[in-house]
Coordinates of C-alpha atoms and ligand atoms in Angstrom, one line a residue:
X1451 CA -8.6 13.1 -13.7
X1452 CA -9.0 10.6 -16.6
X1453 CA -6.4 8.1 -15.2
X1454 CA -5.0 9.0 -11.8
X1455 CA -2.7 6.6 -10.1
X1456 CA -2.3 6.8 -6.3
X1457 CA 0.9 5.3 -4.9
X1458 CA 2.5 5.1 -1.5
X1459 CA 5.5 7.4 -1.4
X1460 CA 7.1 5.9 1.8
X1461 CA 7.0 2.4 3.4
X1462 CA 3.3 1.8 3.1
X1463 CA 0.5 2.8 5.5
X1464 CA 0.6 6.4 4.2
X1465 CA -3.2 6.7 4.3
X1466 CA -3.8 5.8 0.7
X1467 CA -7.2 4.4 1.7
X1468 CA -8.6 7.7 2.7
X1469 CA -7.2 9.5 -0.3
X1470 CA -8.6 6.9 -2.7
X1471 CA -11.9 7.0 -0.9
X1472 CA -12.0 10.8 -1.4
X1473 CA -11.1 10.6 -5.0
X1474 CA -13.8 7.9 -5.6
X1475 CA -16.3 10.7 -5.6
X1476 CA -15.0 11.8 -9.0
X1477 CA -14.2 8.3 -10.3
X1478 CA -16.1 5.8 -12.4
X1479 CA -13.8 2.9 -11.8
X1480 CA -11.1 2.1 -9.2
X1481 CA -8.5 -0.6 -9.9
X1482 CA -6.3 -2.2 -7.2
X1483 CA -3.2 -3.2 -9.1
X1484 CA -0.8 -5.2 -6.8
X1485 CA -0.2 -6.7 -3.4
X1486 CA -2.7 -8.8 -1.5
X1487 CA -4.1 -9.0 2.0
X1488 CA -0.8 -7.8 3.4
X1489 CA -2.3 -4.4 2.8
X1490 CA -5.1 -3.0 4.9
X1491 CA -6.9 0.2 4.9
X1492 CA -9.6 1.6 7.1
X1493 CA -12.1 3.7 5.3
X1494 CA -14.4 6.0 7.2
X1495 CA -17.2 7.6 5.3
X1496 CA -20.9 8.3 5.7
X1497 CA -21.6 4.6 4.9
X1498 CA -19.7 3.5 7.9
X1499 CA -16.2 2.4 8.9
X1500 CA -14.7 -0.4 6.8
X1501 CA -11.5 -2.3 7.3
X1502 CA -10.6 -3.6 3.8
X1503 CA -7.6 -5.7 2.7
X1504 CA -8.4 -6.7 -0.8
X1505 CA -11.5 -5.0 -2.0
X1506 CA -10.8 -1.5 -3.4
X1507 CA -12.2 1.4 -1.3
X1508 CA -14.5 2.4 -4.2
X1509 CA -16.8 -0.5 -3.4
X1510 CA -18.8 1.7 -1.0
X1511 CA -19.8 4.0 -3.9
X1512 CA -22.7 2.4 -5.7
X1513 CA -21.8 3.9 -9.1
X1514 CA -18.1 3.0 -9.0
X1515 CA -16.8 -0.2 -10.6
X1516 CA -14.3 -1.7 -8.2
X1517 CA -11.7 -3.9 -9.8
X1518 CA -9.1 -6.3 -8.3
X1519 CA -6.5 -6.3 -11.1
X1520 CA -4.3 -9.1 -12.5
X1521 CA -1.4 -7.9 -10.4
X1522 CA -3.0 -8.7 -7.1
X1523 CA -2.7 -12.0 -5.2
X1524 CA -5.9 -13.1 -3.6
X1525 CA -6.5 -15.2 -0.5
X1526 CA -10.0 -16.4 -1.3
X1527 CA -11.0 -16.9 2.3
X1528 CA -10.2 -13.2 3.0
X1529 CA -12.0 -11.9 -0.1
X1530 CA -15.0 -14.1 0.8
X1531 CA -15.0 -12.6 4.3
X1532 CA -14.8 -9.0 3.1
X1533 CA -17.6 -9.5 0.6
X1534 CA -19.8 -11.1 3.3
X1535 CA -19.0 -8.2 5.7
X1536 CA -19.8 -5.6 3.0
X1537 CA -23.0 -7.3 1.9
X1538 CA -24.0 -7.9 5.5
X1539 CA -23.8 -4.1 6.1
X1540 CA -25.8 -3.3 3.1
X1541 CA -23.0 -2.5 0.7
X1542 CA -23.6 -4.2 -2.7
X1543 CA -20.7 -6.0 -4.3
X1544 CA -22.4 -6.3 -7.7
X1545 CA -19.9 -3.8 -9.0
X1546 CA -16.9 -5.9 -7.9
X1547 CA -14.9 -7.4 -10.7
X1548 CA -11.9 -9.7 -10.2
X1549 CA -9.3 -10.4 -12.8
X1550 CA -9.2 -13.9 -14.1
X1551 CA -5.4 -13.5 -14.4
X1552 CA -5.0 -12.7 -10.6
X1553 CA -3.3 -15.5 -8.7
X1554 CA -4.6 -17.2 -5.6
X1555 CA -2.9 -17.5 -2.3
X1556 CA -3.3 -21.1 -0.9
X1557 CA -2.5 -22.5 2.5
X1558 CA 0.9 -23.9 1.4
X1559 CA 1.9 -20.3 0.6
X1560 CA 1.1 -19.2 4.1
X1561 CA 2.9 -22.2 5.6
X1562 CA 6.0 -21.4 3.5
X1563 CA 6.0 -17.8 4.4
X1564 CA 6.2 -18.7 8.1
X1565 CA 8.9 -21.4 7.4
X1566 CA 11.1 -19.0 5.5
X1567 CA 10.8 -16.3 8.1
X1568 CA 11.6 -18.7 10.9
X1569 CA 14.7 -20.0 9.0
X1570 CA 15.9 -16.4 8.5
X1571 CA 16.0 -16.0 12.3
X1572 CA 17.4 -12.6 13.2
X1573 CA 17.7 -11.7 9.5
X1574 CA 14.0 -12.1 8.9
X1575 CA 12.1 -9.8 6.6
X1576 CA 9.2 -9.2 9.1
X1577 CA 6.6 -10.2 6.5
X1578 CA 2.9 -10.1 7.3
X1579 CA 2.8 -13.9 7.2
X1580 CA 0.0 -13.8 4.6
X1581 CA 1.8 -16.0 2.0
X1582 CA 2.4 -13.0 -0.3
X1583 CA 6.0 -13.8 -1.2
X1584 CA 5.5 -17.6 -1.9
X1585 CA 2.4 -16.8 -4.0
X1586 CA 4.3 -14.3 -6.2
X1587 CA 7.1 -16.8 -6.4
X1588 CA 4.7 -19.5 -7.7
X1589 CA 3.4 -16.9 -10.2
X1590 CA 6.9 -16.3 -11.5
X1591 CA 7.9 -19.9 -11.6
X1592 CA 4.6 -20.8 -13.4
X1593 CA 3.1 -22.9 -10.7
X1594 CA 0.4 -20.5 -9.7
X1595 CA -3.3 -21.1 -9.6
X1596 CA -5.4 -18.3 -11.1
X1597 CA -8.9 -17.0 -10.7
X1598 CA -9.8 -18.1 -14.2
X1599 CA -8.9 -21.7 -13.3
X1600 CA -12.2 -21.6 -11.3
X1601 CA -14.1 -21.7 -14.6
X1602 CA -13.2 -25.4 -14.8
X1603 CA -14.1 -26.6 -11.2
X1604 CA -12.6 -30.1 -11.6
X1605 CA -9.4 -28.9 -13.2
X1606 CA -9.1 -26.2 -10.5
X1607 CA -9.3 -28.8 -7.7
X1608 CA -6.8 -31.0 -9.5
X1609 CA -4.4 -28.2 -10.0
X1610 CA -4.5 -27.0 -6.4
X1611 CA -4.1 -30.5 -5.0
X1612 CA -1.2 -31.3 -7.3
X1613 CA 0.7 -28.2 -6.3
X1614 CA -0.2 -28.9 -2.6
X1615 CA 1.2 -32.4 -2.8
X1616 CA 4.4 -31.2 -4.3
X1617 CA 4.8 -28.4 -1.7
X1618 CA 3.8 -30.7 1.2
X1619 CA 6.5 -33.2 0.2
X1620 CA 9.1 -30.5 -0.1
X1621 CA 8.2 -28.9 3.2
X1622 CA 8.1 -32.2 5.1
X1623 CA 11.4 -33.4 3.6
X1624 CA 13.4 -30.2 3.5
X1625 CA 12.0 -28.5 6.6
X1626 CA 10.6 -31.3 8.7
X1627 CA 7.3 -29.4 8.7
X1628 CA 4.1 -31.0 9.9
X1629 CA 1.9 -30.7 6.8
X1630 CA -1.0 -32.8 8.0
X1631 CA -3.4 -29.9 8.0
X1632 CA -2.7 -28.9 4.4
X1633 CA -5.3 -31.1 2.6
X1634 CA -8.2 -29.9 4.8
X1635 CA -7.1 -26.3 4.6
X1636 CA -6.9 -26.5 0.8
X1637 CA -10.4 -27.9 0.7
X1638 CA -11.6 -24.9 2.7
X1639 CA -9.7 -22.5 0.3
X1640 CA -11.1 -24.3 -2.7
X1641 CA -14.6 -23.9 -1.4
X1642 CA -14.1 -20.2 -0.7
X1643 CA -12.5 -19.7 -4.1
X1644 CA -15.5 -21.4 -5.8
X1645 CA -17.9 -19.1 -4.2
X1646 CA -16.0 -16.2 -5.9
X1647 CA -16.5 -17.5 -9.5
X1648 CA -19.2 -15.1 -10.2
X1649 CA -16.9 -12.1 -9.7
X1650 CA -14.3 -13.3 -12.3
X1651 CA -14.1 -11.1 -15.4
X1652 CA -11.8 -9.9 -18.1
X1653 CA -10.8 -6.8 -16.2
X1654 CA -8.2 -5.4 -18.5
X1655 CA -10.9 -5.3 -21.2
X1656 CA -13.3 -3.6 -18.8
X1657 CA -10.7 -0.9 -18.0
X1658 CA -10.0 -0.4 -21.7
X1659 CA -13.7 0.0 -22.3
X1660 CA -13.9 2.5 -19.5
X1661 CA -11.0 4.5 -20.9
X1662 CA -12.4 4.5 -24.4
X1663 CA -15.7 5.8 -23.0
X1664 CA -13.7 8.6 -21.3
X1665 CA -14.6 7.4 -17.9
X1666 CA -12.5 8.4 -14.9
X1667 CA -10.3 5.6 -13.7
X1668 CA -8.4 5.5 -10.5
X1669 CA -5.5 3.1 -10.1
X1670 CA -4.8 2.2 -6.4
X1671 CA -1.4 0.9 -5.3
X1672 CA -0.8 -0.9 -2.0
X1673 CA 2.3 -0.7 0.2
X1674 CA 4.8 2.0 -0.8
X1675 CA 7.8 2.9 -3.0
X1676 CA 10.4 1.9 -0.4
X1677 CA 8.8 -1.6 -0.2
X1678 CA 9.0 -2.1 -3.9
X1679 CA 10.5 -5.4 -5.0
X1680 CA 12.9 -3.6 -7.5
X1681 CA 13.2 -0.1 -6.2
X1682 CA 12.8 -0.5 -2.4
X1683 CA 15.1 -1.6 0.4
X1684 CA 15.7 -5.1 -0.9
X1685 CA 15.4 -7.7 0.6
X1686 CA 13.3 -5.9 3.2
X1687 CA 10.5 -5.3 0.7
X1688 CA 7.3 -6.9 -0.4
X1689 CA 7.1 -9.2 -3.3
X1690 CA 5.3 -7.0 -5.8
X1691 CA 5.8 -3.6 -7.3
X1692 CA 3.8 -0.8 -5.7
X1693 CA 5.4 1.9 -8.0
X1694 CA 3.3 3.7 -10.6
X1695 CA 5.0 1.8 -13.5
X1696 CA 3.4 -1.4 -12.3
X1697 CA 0.0 0.2 -12.3
X1698 CA -0.1 -0.4 -16.0
X1699 CA 1.0 -4.1 -15.8
X1700 CA -1.2 -4.9 -12.8
X1701 CA -4.3 -3.5 -14.4
X1702 CA -3.5 -4.3 -18.0
X1703 CA -3.4 -0.8 -19.7
X1704 CA -0.7 0.9 -21.8
X1705 CA 1.8 3.3 -20.1
X1706 CA 0.6 6.4 -22.0
X1707 CA -2.8 6.1 -20.5
X1708 CA -1.7 7.5 -17.1
X1709 CA -2.4 11.2 -16.8
X1710 CA -1.5 11.8 -13.1
X1711 CA 0.4 10.1 -10.4
X1712 CA -0.2 11.2 -6.8
X1713 CA 2.2 10.1 -4.1
X1714 CA 0.8 9.8 -0.6
X1715 CA 3.1 10.6 2.3
X1716 CA 2.6 11.1 6.0
X1717 CA 3.9 14.4 7.4
X1718 CA 6.3 12.1 9.3
X1719 CA 7.5 8.5 8.5
X1720 CA 6.6 5.0 9.6
X1721 CA 7.7 1.5 8.7
X1722 CA 6.6 -2.0 9.8
X1723 CA 8.8 -5.0 9.6
X1724 CA 12.6 -5.1 9.4
X1725 CA 15.0 -3.1 7.2
X1726 CA 16.8 0.2 7.1
X1727 CA 14.9 3.3 8.2
X1728 CA 17.3 6.3 8.5
X1729 CA 15.0 8.7 10.4
X1730 CA 13.7 6.2 12.9
X1731 CA 13.2 7.6 16.4
X1732 CA 13.5 5.6 19.6
X1733 CA 12.6 8.5 21.9
X1734 CA 9.5 10.2 23.3
X1735 CA 8.8 11.9 20.0
X1736 CA 8.6 8.5 18.2
X1737 CA 6.3 7.3 20.9
X1738 CA 4.1 10.4 20.6
X1739 CA 3.8 9.8 16.8
X1740 CA 2.8 6.2 17.5
X1741 CA 0.3 7.1 20.2
X1742 CA -1.2 10.1 18.5
X1743 CA -1.1 8.7 15.0
X1744 CA -2.3 5.3 16.3
X1745 CA 0.6 3.7 14.4
X1746 CA -0.3 0.0 14.6
X1747 CA -0.6 -2.2 11.5
X1748 CA -4.2 -2.6 10.2
X1749 CA -3.3 -6.2 9.1
X1750 CA -1.1 -7.5 11.8
X1751 CA -1.6 -5.1 14.7
X1752 CA 2.2 -4.7 14.9
X1753 CA 3.7 -1.5 16.3
X1754 CA 4.9 0.7 13.5
X1755 CA 8.4 2.2 13.8
X1756 CA 8.1 6.0 13.6
X1757 CA 10.4 8.8 12.6
X1758 CA 10.9 12.2 11.0
X1759 CA 9.9 12.8 7.4
X1760 CA 12.7 11.7 5.1
X1761 CA 12.8 14.1 2.1
X1762 CA 15.7 12.2 0.4
X1763 CA 13.4 9.1 0.3
X1764 CA 10.4 11.3 -0.8
X1765 CA 12.5 12.9 -3.6
X1766 CA 13.4 9.3 -4.7
X1767 CA 9.7 8.3 -4.7
X1768 CA 8.9 11.4 -6.8
X1769 CA 11.5 10.3 -9.3
X1770 CA 10.7 6.6 -9.4
X1771 CA 7.0 7.2 -9.8
X1772 CA 7.0 10.4 -11.8
X1773 CA 4.8 12.0 -9.2
X1774 CA 2.7 14.9 -10.4
X1775 CA 1.1 15.6 -7.0
X1776 CA 1.6 14.9 -3.3
X1777 CA -1.1 14.1 -0.7
X1778 CA 0.3 14.8 2.8
X1779 CA -1.5 12.9 5.5
X1780 CA -1.7 13.0 9.3
X1781 CA -0.3 16.6 9.5
X1782 CA -2.4 16.9 12.7
X1783 CA -0.3 14.3 14.5
X1784 CA 2.5 16.9 14.8
X1785 CA 0.2 19.5 16.4
X1786 CA 1.9 19.5 19.8
X1787 CA 5.6 19.6 18.8
X1788 CA 7.7 22.6 19.6
X1789 CA 9.9 22.0 16.6
X1790 CA 9.8 19.5 13.7
X1791 CA 12.8 18.0 12.2
X1792 CA 13.0 16.9 8.5
X1793 CA 15.7 15.0 6.8
X1794 CA 17.1 16.8 3.8
X1795 CA 20.2 14.8 3.1
X1796 CA 22.2 11.8 4.4
X1797 CA 25.8 11.6 5.8
X1798 CA 27.7 8.6 4.5
X1799 CA 31.4 8.0 5.1
X1800 CA 32.0 11.7 5.6
X1801 CA 30.1 12.7 2.5
X1802 CA 26.7 14.5 2.2
X1803 CA 24.3 12.7 0.0
X1804 CA 21.2 14.4 -1.5
X1805 CA 20.1 11.2 -3.2
X1806 CA 19.7 7.6 -2.0
X1807 CA 23.0 5.8 -2.2
X1808 CA 23.3 3.3 -5.0
X1809 CA 23.6 0.2 -2.8
X1810 CA 21.6 -1.3 0.0
X1811 CA 24.6 -1.9 2.1
X1812 CA 25.4 1.8 2.1
X1813 CA 21.7 2.8 2.7
X1814 CA 21.7 0.8 5.9
X1815 CA 24.6 2.9 7.2
X1816 CA 23.5 6.5 6.3
X1817 CA 22.8 9.0 9.0
X1818 CA 20.1 11.6 8.5
X1819 CA 21.0 15.3 8.2
X1820 CA 18.1 17.3 9.6
X1821 CA 16.7 20.8 9.3
X1822 CA 14.6 21.9 12.3
X1823 CA 11.5 23.9 11.6
X1824 CA 9.2 25.6 14.2
X1825 CA 6.0 23.6 15.2
X1826 CA 2.6 25.2 15.1
X1827 CA 1.5 24.1 18.6
X1828 CA -2.2 24.3 17.9
X1829 CA -5.0 21.9 16.8
X1830 CA -5.4 22.0 13.1
X1831 CA -7.8 19.1 12.8
X1832 CA -10.7 21.5 12.2
X1833 CA -8.9 23.5 9.5
X1834 CA -10.5 23.1 6.0
X1835 CA -8.7 25.7 3.9
X1836 CA -5.0 25.9 3.3
X1837 CA -4.8 29.6 4.1
X1838 CA -6.4 28.9 7.5
X1839 CA -3.5 26.7 8.6
X1840 CA -1.1 28.4 11.1
X1841 CA 2.0 29.9 9.4
X1842 CA 4.5 27.3 10.7
X1843 CA 2.3 24.5 9.1
X1844 CA 2.2 26.3 5.8
X1845 CA 6.0 26.9 6.0
X1846 CA 6.5 23.1 6.7
X1847 CA 4.4 22.2 3.7
X1848 CA 6.2 24.7 1.5
X1849 CA 9.5 23.3 2.6
X1850 CA 8.4 19.9 1.5
X1851 CA 7.3 21.2 -1.9
X1852 CA 10.6 23.1 -2.4
X1853 CA 12.6 20.1 -1.5
X1854 CA 10.7 17.5 -3.5
X1855 CA 9.6 19.7 -6.5
X1856 CA 6.2 18.2 -6.5
X1857 CA 3.1 20.3 -5.7
X1858 CA 0.7 19.4 -2.9
X1859 CA -2.7 18.4 -4.1
X1860 CA -4.3 17.4 -0.8
X1861 CA -3.6 17.6 2.9
X1862 CA -5.3 15.4 5.5
X1863 CA -5.7 16.5 9.1
X1864 CA -7.7 13.7 10.6
X1865 CA -9.2 10.3 9.8
X1866 CA -12.7 11.6 8.9
X1867 CA -13.2 12.3 5.2
X1868 CA -14.2 16.0 5.9
X1869 CA -10.9 16.5 7.7
X1870 CA -9.2 17.2 4.4
X1871 CA -7.8 20.3 2.8
X1872 CA -8.0 20.2 -1.0
X1873 CA -5.5 22.4 -2.7
X1874 CA -7.6 23.3 -5.7
X1875 CA -5.6 24.7 -8.6
X1876 CA -3.4 22.2 -10.4
X1877 CA -1.0 25.0 -11.4
X1878 CA -0.6 26.4 -7.9
X1879 CA -0.7 23.3 -5.8
X1880 CA 2.0 24.5 -3.4
X1881 CA 0.6 25.2 0.0
X1882 CA 1.2 28.9 -0.5
Ligands
IMP3207 P1 5.0 -9.2 2.9 O1 4.4 -8.3 1.9 O2 4.0 -9.8 3.8 O3 5.8 -10.3 2.2 O4 6.0 -8.5 3.8 C1 7.2 -7.9 3.4 C2 7.5 -6.5 4.0 O5 6.5 -5.6 3.6 C3 7.4 -6.5 5.5 O6 8.3 -5.6 6.0 C4 6.0 -6.0 5.8 O7 5.9 -5.5 7.1 C5 5.9 -5.0 4.7 N1 4.5 -4.8 4.3 C6 3.7 -5.6 3.6 N2 2.5 -5.0 3.4 C7 2.5 -3.8 4.0 C8 1.6 -2.8 4.2 O8 0.5 -2.8 3.7 N3 2.0 -1.7 4.9 C9 3.2 -1.6 5.4 N4 4.2 -2.6 5.3 C10 3.8 -3.7 4.6

């Protein structure tokens, strides 16, 4: 692998956690490169079941160095909690390294996130309410507080309180917000942040050293391509760049270091929050996907919107990320369906589009054009070899490969790590 980047190829929640966990067996280092505790992944392996938001999945492997890169925004109370939970269950965090350049989420970011959403009313984004957007805004407008500021405890407190005062004044005056809790909340956050000082490191240097030593490095994205700040369904996006290009920025390596980019996609599609979703289903099939796939947000518990696989969007993800492999997850969720629809093109103003339209306004109006394929009507959750899959399942996977022009590297048929089909040969990674 030397440097393999794993990205979400849809709207997030594709099952990247499981894929990264599997790949960690072959990795020496795993780097989370963007997002914050808006993400969440549940990892189930022989060390137990872990719900993680910030700490990379690799932490459960004693020999893997787990890095939170500079592109991530960190809520210190959440990171503290995750570390305590891991340590409490016997998982050492000695190998956890946090970039000194990563920015911190503070209570005023969370307050602002809620205010902004409330003000948008019906036009809200449907954020996770974790302060992600305001924290990235402060980063860009150079008012952010970073992990490395912790190395000067007095300076750190001064900086946080100064920004807090300014934000409190703005929120009270402009939005008539009750800000009386902010000072005490900031004290709690400062305390949590200070307890993390020992984890701060020069992580881009650590990654560089690992690369020079020919170690295998895994770059882990959060959210998905369609939620990318630049390339997603703006403004219904997150405030960072989940795409592979940002893996270099968010971990501090040069672009030519990437050797492979895997896109993770469910065998169907889901989305949480607002925004266009052409293949969304409001019927019994959508409900079945939600029930069987347990499609509820790991972070917020919100119901996920469900729909058919959108190959126009997946082709787009393949292009934007330069995908070299696909990991198809949750294929088993479709076990009981008589037929499976898959979107191969959009209809827009009487025209057939094979690519995403150039503007958001038009994307919100496209209608999916479907092909209908036979279902396999059997339980595939115990299948471990690609050739043991029922013919209609193989046909479905091959259809995806032909449409997206990216080979399948891995298929997941259940939440357990052994419920995985590895497609072994890089040159023949179609499901055939
Ligand atoms: P934010 O990232 O909390 O600002 O939310 C912006 C949009 O991204 C909302 O539609 C969220 O539902 C969505 N979002 C953020 N993180 C995730 C995730 O990990 N999975 C799926 N959707 C997410």
